[in-house]
């Protein structure tokens, strides 16, 4: 017989040979947050809140503008009404992603100048690994149009839910529920956590801004191509999942390469 206990986020078991063994860590589901970007219906906020609570995830993040958390939200939250008070509201995505270590954006549509999306199952495995180091976000767009390209730029990885090829669109709250369930399901599997300190969303955005400023001053961008180039840069660094010290290295290289010392204030 094997007895299990939890010690410092690791699953520890004692086998019949009286030997302690350490298995993979226990993911911190409370570090994983669904982010509803400019949702239109309060009922979906309530239903998404209930889904996150039922699967053990952290509180919802809301990006303004969003409807008030009124009776409709409470109606769909049902037994999770108290969780509505824990929702965090942000004026923009910049402030929401600041401390996150991994950001996933869900979309059923093809996007130009972005890498091919991965399936939800693969994204969840990556999210659980990252949850050991900090906040992980799953971005969901508003009901009518989903995530706009400018909003999806903040996502390091594009994610797709497996649906019928004939009809790919899902209700917002349903998409949150499917995602939350997949996270809960995989949380019991053997997963190795990140063994390094990942760069945060703010770290990567600061580097992108530094590159943007440097290249703009040197007239690098072709007419009307700047946004496309920045999107590709974000996609590159997002897929790379860089370490925090690697971002610092890049910024140091920028300062060193600038002969006119234009980067001293970075």
PDB file of N, CA and C in Angstrom, residues 35-41 44-45 63-67 93 106-107 109 111 139-149 151 169-173 175:
ATOM      1  N   UNK A  35      -9.507  35.246 -17.963  1.00  0.00           N
ATOM      2  CA  UNK A  35      -9.595  36.696 -18.156  1.00  0.00           C
ATOM      3  C   UNK A  35     -10.646  36.975 -19.221  1.00  0.00           C
ATOM      4  N   UNK A  36     -11.721  37.637 -18.837  1.00  0.00           N
ATOM      5  CA  UNK A  36     -12.771  37.991 -19.789  1.00  0.00           C
ATOM      6  C   UNK A  36     -12.504  39.415 -20.276  1.00  0.00           C
ATOM      7  N   UNK A  37     -12.199  39.530 -21.560  1.00  0.00           N
ATOM      8  CA  UNK A  37     -11.840  40.823 -22.136  1.00  0.00           C
ATOM      9  C   UNK A  37     -13.083  41.500 -22.707  1.00  0.00           C
ATOM     10  N   UNK A  38     -13.505  42.550 -22.051  1.00  0.00           N
ATOM     11  CA  UNK A  38     -14.664  43.356 -22.461  1.00  0.00           C
ATOM     12  C   UNK A  38     -15.925  42.508 -22.700  1.00  0.00           C
ATOM     13  N   UNK A  39     -16.303  41.675 -21.735  1.00  0.00           N
ATOM     14  CA  UNK A  39     -17.513  40.857 -21.903  1.00  0.00           C
ATOM     15  C   UNK A  39     -18.749  41.748 -21.994  1.00  0.00           C
ATOM     16  N   UNK A  40     -19.776  41.250 -22.671  1.00  0.00           N
ATOM     17  CA  UNK A  40     -20.968  42.062 -22.931  1.00  0.00           C
ATOM     18  C   UNK A  40     -22.161  41.710 -22.059  1.00  0.00           C
ATOM     19  N   UNK A  41     -22.214  40.477 -21.542  1.00  0.00           N
ATOM     20  CA  UNK A  41     -23.384  40.026 -20.800  1.00  0.00           C
ATOM     21  C   UNK A  41     -22.997  39.581 -19.392  1.00  0.00           C
ATOM     22  N   UNK A  44     -22.912  35.809 -18.466  1.00  0.00           N
ATOM     23  CA  UNK A  44     -21.710  35.039 -18.795  1.00  0.00           C
ATOM     24  C   UNK A  44     -20.629  35.218 -17.733  1.00  0.00           C
ATOM     25  N   UNK A  45     -20.563  36.395 -17.145  1.00  0.00           N
ATOM     26  CA  UNK A  45     -19.596  36.619 -16.065  1.00  0.00           C
ATOM     27  C   UNK A  45     -19.944  35.729 -14.876  1.00  0.00           C
ATOM     28  N   UNK A  63     -11.648  42.767 -17.959  1.00  0.00           N
ATOM     29  CA  UNK A  63     -11.077  43.942 -18.609  1.00  0.00           C
ATOM     30  C   UNK A  63     -12.214  44.877 -18.993  1.00  0.00           C
ATOM     31  N   UNK A  64     -12.113  46.114 -18.562  1.00  0.00           N
ATOM     32  CA  UNK A  64     -13.156  47.099 -18.840  1.00  0.00           C
ATOM     33  C   UNK A  64     -13.153  47.495 -20.318  1.00  0.00           C
ATOM     34  N   UNK A  65     -14.348  47.901 -20.830  1.00  0.00           N
ATOM     35  CA  UNK A  65     -15.621  47.993 -20.108  1.00  0.00           C
ATOM     36  C   UNK A  65     -16.305  46.633 -19.997  1.00  0.00           C
ATOM     37  N   UNK A  66     -17.074  46.477 -18.945  1.00  0.00           N
ATOM     38  CA  UNK A  66     -17.854  45.260 -18.761  1.00  0.00           C
ATOM     39  C   UNK A  66     -19.145  45.623 -18.033  1.00  0.00           C
ATOM     40  N   UNK A  67     -20.186  44.818 -18.174  1.00  0.00           N
ATOM     41  CA  UNK A  67     -21.468  45.129 -17.531  1.00  0.00           C
ATOM     42  C   UNK A  67     -21.368  45.005 -16.015  1.00  0.00           C
ATOM     43  N   UNK A  93      -5.564  45.556 -20.683  1.00  0.00           N
ATOM     44  CA  UNK A  93      -4.818  44.301 -20.599  1.00  0.00           C
ATOM     45  C   UNK A  93      -3.391  44.515 -20.103  1.00  0.00           C
ATOM     46  N   UNK A 106      -7.365  32.368 -26.298  1.00  0.00           N
ATOM     47  CA  UNK A 106      -8.220  31.418 -27.008  1.00  0.00           C
ATOM     48  C   UNK A 106      -8.931  32.089 -28.173  1.00  0.00           C
ATOM     49  N   UNK A 107      -8.852  31.447 -29.331  1.00  0.00           N
ATOM     50  CA  UNK A 107      -9.504  31.983 -30.521  1.00  0.00           C
ATOM     51  C   UNK A 107      -9.751  30.856 -31.514  1.00  0.00           C
ATOM     52  N   UNK A 109     -10.437  31.612 -34.690  1.00  0.00           N
ATOM     53  CA  UNK A 109     -10.132  32.164 -36.008  1.00  0.00           C
ATOM     54  C   UNK A 109      -8.631  32.149 -36.293  1.00  0.00           C
ATOM     55  N   UNK A 111      -5.182  33.802 -37.408  1.00  0.00           N
ATOM     56  CA  UNK A 111      -4.627  35.133 -37.214  1.00  0.00           C
ATOM     57  C   UNK A 111      -3.359  35.294 -38.044  1.00  0.00           C
ATOM     58  N   UNK A 139      -6.925  34.113 -21.776  1.00  0.00           N
ATOM     59  CA  UNK A 139      -7.711  35.240 -22.270  1.00  0.00           C
ATOM     60  C   UNK A 139      -8.884  34.765 -23.120  1.00  0.00           C
ATOM     61  N   UNK A 140     -10.064  35.345 -22.848  1.00  0.00           N
ATOM     62  CA  UNK A 140     -11.274  35.047 -23.613  1.00  0.00           C
ATOM     63  C   UNK A 140     -11.858  36.367 -24.115  1.00  0.00           C
ATOM     64  N   UNK A 141     -12.215  36.421 -25.391  1.00  0.00           N
ATOM     65  CA  UNK A 141     -12.744  37.649 -25.969  1.00  0.00           C
ATOM     66  C   UNK A 141     -14.233  37.824 -25.728  1.00  0.00           C
ATOM     67  N   UNK A 142     -14.738  38.976 -26.127  1.00  0.00           N
ATOM     68  CA  UNK A 142     -16.158  39.255 -25.921  1.00  0.00           C
ATOM     69  C   UNK A 142     -17.021  38.367 -26.815  1.00  0.00           C
ATOM     70  N   UNK A 143     -18.296  38.285 -26.467  1.00  0.00           N
ATOM     71  CA  UNK A 143     -19.203  37.308 -27.050  1.00  0.00           C
ATOM     72  C   UNK A 143     -19.340  37.409 -28.569  1.00  0.00           C
ATOM     73  N   UNK A 144     -19.443  38.587 -29.104  1.00  0.00           N
ATOM     74  CA  UNK A 144     -19.751  38.732 -30.531  1.00  0.00           C
ATOM     75  C   UNK A 144     -18.553  38.483 -31.438  1.00  0.00           C
ATOM     76  N   UNK A 145     -17.387  38.964 -31.052  1.00  0.00           N
ATOM     77  CA  UNK A 145     -16.241  38.930 -31.968  1.00  0.00           C
ATOM     78  C   UNK A 145     -15.028  38.180 -31.444  1.00  0.00           C
ATOM     79  N   UNK A 146     -15.036  37.788 -30.182  1.00  0.00           N
ATOM     80  CA  UNK A 146     -13.850  37.148 -29.628  1.00  0.00           C
ATOM     81  C   UNK A 146     -12.744  38.168 -29.397  1.00  0.00           C
ATOM     82  N   UNK A 147     -11.523  37.703 -29.301  1.00  0.00           N
ATOM     83  CA  UNK A 147     -10.383  38.591 -29.064  1.00  0.00           C
ATOM     84  C   UNK A 147      -9.992  39.315 -30.348  1.00  0.00           C
ATOM     85  N   UNK A 148      -9.855  40.624 -30.259  1.00  0.00           N
ATOM     86  CA  UNK A 148      -9.354  41.401 -31.386  1.00  0.00           C
ATOM     87  C   UNK A 148      -7.847  41.153 -31.520  1.00  0.00           C
ATOM     88  N   UNK A 149      -7.299  41.437 -32.702  1.00  0.00           N
ATOM     89  CA  UNK A 149      -5.870  41.201 -32.927  1.00  0.00           C
ATOM     90  C   UNK A 149      -5.006  41.941 -31.915  1.00  0.00           C
ATOM     91  N   UNK A 151      -5.758  42.738 -28.902  1.00  0.00           N
ATOM     92  CA  UNK A 151      -5.878  42.075 -27.600  1.00  0.00           C
ATOM     93  C   UNK A 151      -5.107  40.762 -27.593  1.00  0.00           C
ATOM     94  N   UNK A 169     -17.688  28.163 -33.191  1.00  0.00           N
ATOM     95  CA  UNK A 169     -17.964  29.203 -32.201  1.00  0.00           C
ATOM     96  C   UNK A 169     -18.589  28.621 -30.938  1.00  0.00           C
ATOM     97  N   UNK A 170     -18.109  29.095 -29.776  1.00  0.00           N
ATOM     98  CA  UNK A 170     -18.650  28.652 -28.494  1.00  0.00           C
ATOM     99  C   UNK A 170     -19.109  29.849 -27.680  1.00  0.00           C
ATOM    100  N   UNK A 171     -20.083  29.625 -26.824  1.00  0.00           N
ATOM    101  CA  UNK A 171     -20.489  30.638 -25.862  1.00  0.00           C
ATOM    102  C   UNK A 171     -19.320  30.931 -24.927  1.00  0.00           C
ATOM    103  N   UNK A 172     -19.187  32.175 -24.502  1.00  0.00           N
ATOM    104  CA  UNK A 172     -18.064  32.584 -23.660  1.00  0.00           C
ATOM    105  C   UNK A 172     -17.960  31.747 -22.391  1.00  0.00           C
ATOM    106  N   UNK A 173     -19.051  31.630 -21.653  1.00  0.00           N
ATOM    107  CA  UNK A 173     -19.023  30.873 -20.400  1.00  0.00           C
ATOM    108  C   UNK A 173     -18.737  29.393 -20.646  1.00  0.00           C
ATOM    109  N   UNK A 175     -16.849  28.197 -23.058  1.00  0.00           N
ATOM    110  CA  UNK A 175     -15.416  28.090 -23.340  1.00  0.00           C
ATOM    111  C   UNK A 175     -14.607  28.116 -22.048  1.00  0.00           C
TER     112      UNK A 175
END
